[in-house]
mmCIF file of C-alpha atoms in Angstrom:
data_model
loop_
_atom_site.group_PDB
_atom_site.id
_atom_site.type_symbol
_atom_site.label_atom_id
_atom_site.label_comp_id
_atom_site.label_asym_id
_atom_site.label_seq_id
_atom_site.Cartn_x
_atom_site.Cartn_y
_atom_site.Cartn_z
ATOM 1 C CA MET A 191 16.020 27.664 -8.175
ATOM 2 C CA SER A 192 13.036 29.811 -7.281
ATOM 3 C CA ASP A 193 12.158 29.722 -3.948
ATOM 4 C CA GLU A 194 9.059 27.315 -4.555
ATOM 5 C CA ALA A 195 11.451 25.076 -5.806
ATOM 6 C CA ASP A 196 14.069 25.497 -2.967
ATOM 7 C CA GLU A 197 11.142 24.547 -0.542
ATOM 8 C CA ILE A 198 9.746 21.599 -2.630
ATOM 9 C CA ALA A 199 13.540 20.042 -2.668
ATOM 10 C CA GLU A 200 14.254 20.565 0.769
ATOM 11 C CA ARG A 201 10.733 19.171 1.642
ATOM 12 C CA LYS A 202 11.515 16.262 -0.453
ATOM 13 C CA MET A 203 15.015 15.830 1.289
ATOM 14 C CA GLN A 204 13.119 15.732 4.863
ATOM 15 C CA PHE A 205 10.665 13.156 3.361
ATOM 16 C CA LEU A 206 13.121 10.998 2.442
ATOM 17 C CA PHE A 207 15.063 11.600 5.745
ATOM 18 C CA ALA A 208 12.392 10.441 7.406
ATOM 19 C CA LEU A 209 11.349 7.428 5.766
ATOM 20 C CA ARG A 210 15.702 6.376 6.112
ATOM 21 C CA SER A 211 15.745 7.382 9.769
ATOM 22 C CA LYS A 212 12.329 4.549 10.422
ATOM 23 C CA GLY A 213 14.023 1.920 8.563
ATOM 24 C CA VAL A 214 12.978 2.632 4.878
ATOM 25 C CA THR A 215 16.452 1.742 3.306
ATOM 26 C CA ASP A 216 15.781 -0.272 0.106
ATOM 27 C CA ALA A 217 17.165 1.388 -3.086
ATOM 28 C CA ARG A 218 13.979 1.078 -5.743
ATOM 29 C CA VAL A 219 11.529 1.992 -2.633
ATOM 30 C CA LEU A 220 13.248 5.252 -1.990
ATOM 31 C CA THR A 221 13.518 6.023 -5.303
ATOM 32 C CA ALA A 222 9.827 5.523 -6.091
ATOM 33 C CA MET A 223 8.272 6.999 -2.830
ATOM 34 C CA GLU A 224 10.620 10.049 -4.176
ATOM 35 C CA LYS A 225 8.992 9.939 -7.483
ATOM 36 C CA VAL A 226 5.128 9.583 -6.330
ATOM 37 C CA ASP A 227 4.581 12.545 -4.667
ATOM 38 C CA ARG A 228 1.755 11.964 -1.849
ATOM 39 C CA GLY A 229 0.064 15.517 -2.146
ATOM 40 C CA PRO A 230 -2.688 14.619 -4.924
ATOM 41 C CA PHE A 231 -3.748 11.640 -2.753
ATOM 42 C CA ILE A 232 -5.195 14.169 0.103
ATOM 43 C CA ARG A 233 -7.735 16.245 -0.618
ATOM 44 C CA GLY A 234 -9.300 18.835 1.610
ATOM 45 C CA TYR A 235 -8.202 19.926 5.224
ATOM 46 C CA PHE A 236 -5.109 17.976 5.668
ATOM 47 C CA ALA A 237 -3.976 18.629 2.208
ATOM 48 C CA GLU A 238 -1.197 20.489 3.261
ATOM 49 C CA ARG A 239 0.361 17.785 5.710
ATOM 50 C CA ALA A 240 0.569 15.647 3.268
ATOM 51 C CA TYR A 241 4.425 15.352 3.741
ATOM 52 C CA GLU A 242 4.364 14.517 7.312
ATOM 53 C CA ASP A 243 4.943 11.360 8.315
ATOM 54 C CA MET A 244 1.535 10.603 10.065
ATOM 55 C CA PRO A 245 -1.781 8.628 8.626
ATOM 56 C CA LEU A 246 -4.277 11.064 7.837
ATOM 57 C CA PRO A 247 -8.181 10.736 7.217
ATOM 58 C CA ILE A 248 -9.252 10.095 3.609
ATOM 59 C CA ALA A 249 -13.157 9.440 2.294
ATOM 60 C CA CYS A 250 -14.932 6.521 3.490
ATOM 61 C CA GLY A 251 -14.024 6.549 6.656
ATOM 62 C CA GLN A 252 -10.658 5.098 5.871
ATOM 63 C CA THR A 253 -7.088 6.686 6.281
ATOM 64 C CA ILE A 254 -3.928 6.840 4.175
ATOM 65 C CA SER A 255 -0.762 5.356 5.858
ATOM 66 C CA GLN A 256 1.856 6.674 6.979
ATOM 67 C CA PRO A 257 4.876 7.039 4.138
ATOM 68 C CA SER A 258 7.429 5.450 6.906
ATOM 69 C CA VAL A 259 4.927 2.219 7.320
ATOM 70 C CA VAL A 260 3.893 2.287 3.051
ATOM 71 C CA GLY A 261 7.678 2.238 2.980
ATOM 72 C CA LEU A 262 8.249 -0.857 4.939
ATOM 73 C CA MET A 263 5.552 -2.647 3.872
ATOM 74 C CA THR A 264 6.654 -2.203 0.421
ATOM 75 C CA GLN A 265 10.198 -3.038 1.066
ATOM 76 C CA ALA A 266 8.768 -6.497 3.248
ATOM 77 C CA LEU A 267 7.056 -7.349 -0.128
ATOM 78 C CA ARG A 268 10.225 -7.547 -1.654
ATOM 79 C CA VAL A 269 8.934 -6.266 -5.423
ATOM 80 C CA THR A 270 11.056 -7.486 -8.481
ATOM 81 C CA ASN A 271 10.010 -5.933 -11.932
ATOM 82 C CA ARG A 272 8.470 -9.228 -13.222
ATOM 83 C CA ASP A 273 5.830 -9.410 -10.572
ATOM 84 C CA LYS A 274 2.264 -9.361 -10.380
ATOM 85 C CA VAL A 275 1.068 -7.606 -7.522
ATOM 86 C CA LEU A 276 -2.442 -7.892 -5.773
ATOM 87 C CA GLU A 277 -3.585 -4.583 -3.349
ATOM 88 C CA VAL A 278 -6.543 -5.354 -1.008
ATOM 89 C CA GLY A 279 -7.400 -2.139 0.179
ATOM 90 C CA THR A 280 -6.951 0.480 -2.404
ATOM 91 C CA GLY A 281 -7.570 3.961 -0.354
ATOM 92 C CA SER A 282 -6.160 6.819 -1.251
ATOM 93 C CA GLY A 283 -4.396 4.720 -4.240
ATOM 94 C CA TYR A 284 -0.730 5.888 -2.790
ATOM 95 C CA GLN A 285 0.657 2.399 -2.276
ATOM 96 C CA ALA A 286 -0.619 1.055 -5.340
ATOM 97 C CA ALA A 287 1.076 4.101 -7.039
ATOM 98 C CA ILE A 288 4.436 3.164 -5.588
ATOM 99 C CA LEU A 289 4.279 -0.596 -6.357
ATOM 100 C CA SER A 290 3.238 0.471 -9.918
ATOM 101 C CA LEU A 291 6.820 1.953 -10.254
ATOM 102 C CA LEU A 292 7.991 -1.367 -9.206
ATOM 103 C CA ALA A 293 6.214 -3.786 -10.455
ATOM 104 C CA ARG A 294 5.083 -5.386 -13.646
ATOM 105 C CA ARG A 295 1.427 -5.277 -13.113
ATOM 106 C CA VAL A 296 -0.880 -4.044 -10.136
ATOM 107 C CA TYR A 297 -4.091 -5.354 -8.658
ATOM 108 C CA THR A 298 -5.528 -2.981 -6.788
ATOM 109 C CA VAL A 299 -9.327 -3.371 -5.398
ATOM 110 C CA ASP A 300 -11.138 -1.777 -2.573
ATOM 111 C CA ARG A 301 -14.739 -2.299 -1.127
ATOM 112 C CA HIS A 302 -15.521 1.678 -1.506
ATOM 113 C CA LYS A 303 -16.426 2.091 -4.638
ATOM 114 C CA ARG A 304 -15.756 6.049 -4.436
ATOM 115 C CA LEU A 305 -12.253 5.527 -3.508
ATOM 116 C CA VAL A 306 -11.615 3.291 -6.261
ATOM 117 C CA GLN A 307 -13.385 5.732 -8.912
ATOM 118 C CA ASP A 308 -11.153 8.429 -7.242
ATOM 119 C CA ALA A 309 -8.056 6.761 -7.167
ATOM 120 C CA SER A 310 -8.203 5.761 -10.855
ATOM 121 C CA GLU A 311 -8.323 9.320 -11.986
ATOM 122 C CA ILE A 312 -5.189 9.969 -10.275
ATOM 123 C CA PHE A 313 -3.487 6.811 -11.870
ATOM 124 C CA ARG A 314 -4.484 8.103 -15.410
ATOM 125 C CA ALA A 315 -3.580 12.068 -14.307
ATOM 126 C CA LEU A 316 -0.325 10.306 -13.197
ATOM 127 C CA ASP A 317 -0.211 7.944 -16.322
ATOM 128 C CA LEU A 318 0.167 5.265 -14.112
ATOM 129 C CA THR A 319 -0.739 2.426 -17.080
ATOM 130 C CA ASN A 320 0.210 -0.761 -15.009
ATOM 131 C CA ILE A 321 -2.720 -0.630 -12.361
ATOM 132 C CA ILE A 322 -6.064 -2.287 -12.722
ATOM 133 C CA ALA A 323 -8.370 -1.009 -9.989
ATOM 134 C CA LEU A 324 -11.617 -2.675 -9.216
ATOM 135 C CA THR A 325 -14.649 -2.235 -6.628
ATOM 136 C CA ALA A 326 -14.377 -5.647 -5.033
ATOM 137 C CA ASP A 327 -14.408 -7.311 -1.670
ATOM 138 C CA GLY A 328 -10.591 -7.825 -1.046
ATOM 139 C CA SER A 329 -10.829 -10.393 1.718
ATOM 140 C CA PHE A 330 -11.810 -12.833 -1.460
ATOM 141 C CA GLY A 331 -8.781 -11.512 -3.360
ATOM 142 C CA LEU A 332 -8.995 -12.000 -7.048
ATOM 143 C CA PRO A 333 -9.427 -15.348 -8.211
ATOM 144 C CA ASP A 334 -10.032 -14.731 -11.899
ATOM 145 C CA GLN A 335 -6.361 -13.125 -12.030
ATOM 146 C CA ALA A 336 -4.335 -15.670 -9.538
ATOM 147 C CA PRO A 337 -1.764 -16.656 -8.619
ATOM 148 C CA PHE A 338 0.054 -13.681 -7.769
ATOM 149 C CA ASP A 339 3.668 -13.224 -7.143
ATOM 150 C CA ARG A 340 3.042 -10.438 -4.051
ATOM 151 C CA ILE A 341 0.075 -9.464 -2.540
ATOM 152 C CA ILE A 342 -0.129 -6.713 0.110
ATOM 153 C CA VAL A 343 -3.135 -6.242 2.129
ATOM 154 C CA THR A 344 -3.644 -2.577 3.678
ATOM 155 C CA ALA A 345 -6.221 -3.372 6.456
ATOM 156 C CA ALA A 346 -5.498 -5.703 9.713
ATOM 157 C CA ALA A 347 -7.441 -9.255 9.452
ATOM 158 C CA GLU A 348 -7.600 -11.858 12.735
ATOM 159 C CA ASP A 349 -5.431 -14.076 10.356
ATOM 160 C CA PRO A 350 -3.763 -13.978 7.164
ATOM 161 C CA PRO A 351 -7.038 -14.342 4.972
ATOM 162 C CA GLY A 352 -6.884 -18.202 3.711
ATOM 163 C CA PRO A 353 -8.284 -17.111 0.260
ATOM 164 C CA LEU A 354 -5.391 -14.562 0.028
ATOM 165 C CA LEU A 355 -3.092 -17.311 1.197
ATOM 166 C CA ALA A 356 -4.477 -19.616 -1.595
ATOM 167 C CA GLN A 357 -3.797 -17.133 -4.594
ATOM 168 C CA LEU A 358 -0.376 -16.624 -3.662
ATOM 169 C CA LYS A 359 2.320 -18.773 -5.877
ATOM 170 C CA ILE A 360 5.135 -21.096 -4.912
ATOM 171 C CA GLY A 361 7.760 -18.908 -3.731
ATOM 172 C CA GLY A 362 5.385 -15.674 -3.286
ATOM 173 C CA ILE A 363 5.457 -13.239 -0.277
ATOM 174 C CA MET A 364 1.963 -11.078 1.443
ATOM 175 C CA VAL A 365 2.764 -8.587 3.830
ATOM 176 C CA VAL A 366 -0.323 -8.591 5.973
ATOM 177 C CA PRO A 367 -1.327 -6.572 9.394
ATOM 178 C CA VAL A 368 -2.728 -9.509 11.702
ATOM 179 C CA GLY A 369 -4.731 -8.966 15.086
ATOM 180 C CA GLN A 370 -7.921 -8.859 16.856
ATOM 181 C CA SER A 371 -8.045 -5.026 17.970
ATOM 182 C CA ASP A 372 -6.728 -1.676 16.905
ATOM 183 C CA ALA A 373 -4.465 -1.724 19.641
ATOM 184 C CA VAL A 374 -2.714 -5.223 19.147
ATOM 185 C CA GLN A 375 -1.621 -6.109 15.446
ATOM 186 C CA ARG A 376 1.653 -7.095 14.169
ATOM 187 C CA LEU A 377 2.946 -6.825 10.419
ATOM 188 C CA ILE A 378 3.298 -10.070 8.880
ATOM 189 C CA ARG A 379 5.212 -11.856 5.787
ATOM 190 C CA VAL A 380 4.156 -14.868 4.686
ATOM 191 C CA THR A 381 6.323 -16.596 2.451
ATOM 192 C CA ARG A 382 4.517 -19.658 0.424
ATOM 193 C CA LEU A 383 6.590 -22.626 0.302
ATOM 194 C CA GLU A 384 6.635 -26.277 -1.851
ATOM 195 C CA SER A 385 5.780 -27.573 1.833
ATOM 196 C CA GLY A 386 3.300 -24.859 3.412
ATOM 197 C CA PHE A 387 3.943 -21.181 4.189
ATOM 198 C CA ASP A 388 6.778 -19.255 6.668
ATOM 199 C CA TYR A 389 5.676 -16.476 8.757
ATOM 200 C CA ASP A 390 8.094 -13.489 10.013
ATOM 201 C CA GLU A 391 6.723 -10.981 12.626
ATOM 202 C CA LEU A 392 7.749 -7.562 11.348
ATOM 203 C CA ARG A 393 6.847 -4.647 13.597
ATOM 204 C CA PRO A 394 3.861 -3.394 15.550
ATOM 205 C CA VAL A 395 1.117 -1.638 13.319
ATOM 206 C CA ARG A 396 -2.523 -0.223 13.391
ATOM 207 C CA PHE A 397 -4.633 -0.590 10.432
ATOM 208 C CA VAL A 398 -8.434 -0.237 10.195
ATOM 209 C CA PRO A 399 -9.992 -3.883 10.047
ATOM 210 C CA LEU A 400 -10.425 -5.868 7.101
ATOM 211 C CA VAL A 401 -13.998 -6.098 6.492
ATOM 212 C CA GLU A 402 -16.010 -8.475 4.332
ATOM 213 C CA GLY A 403 -18.601 -7.066 1.570
ATOM 214 C CA LEU A 404 -18.836 -4.264 -0.396
ATOM 215 C CA GLY A 405 -18.981 -0.720 1.141
ATOM 216 C CA ARG A 406 -22.867 0.966 1.039
ATOM 217 C CA ASP A 407 -21.625 3.325 -1.887
ATOM 218 C CA GLY A 408 -20.443 0.127 -3.743
#
């Protein structure tokens, strides 16, 4: 192998080791994260830090989550290859790209039109044909496409949003950060049962807030 190939292989090995050390142990999730290069999803000044386990700023005042949090959220979602998934908060598109390798179909929505356009370009370049990216107010979900087997929210709400809970199938799972400030947030897994909802508290996290309405560029 060339020096460059050696460097890439070493970087990928360190990346996967970092994921495992933070608790990402699901083999399907690790395989998907090995296949999806985080590099194309980060542009400009921070591109060289794409392989570090840290959140990074992207356009429209948003962030791309650190890979270990993406992995833990994906793992908590327990996605199967039969599932239709809704992602609220497209952001860079990185999370949706990973989900696309695990699910039957992924609908991803963001309030910022620019982010949806940029992510859609990357999805096309990577030939990820089972992702549908839309500019929409994600706090209301996608009623026209409901119900969903899985819902993942990549922004923090004060409580799991009612419209999203209503769009979850019986037996479906939603993973969402919940908290009133960026200092105190918990990652919650919600499972919809015949009799109501079951809540599991998973870990502390820090996300941008879930905001209603479209962004100024949308």
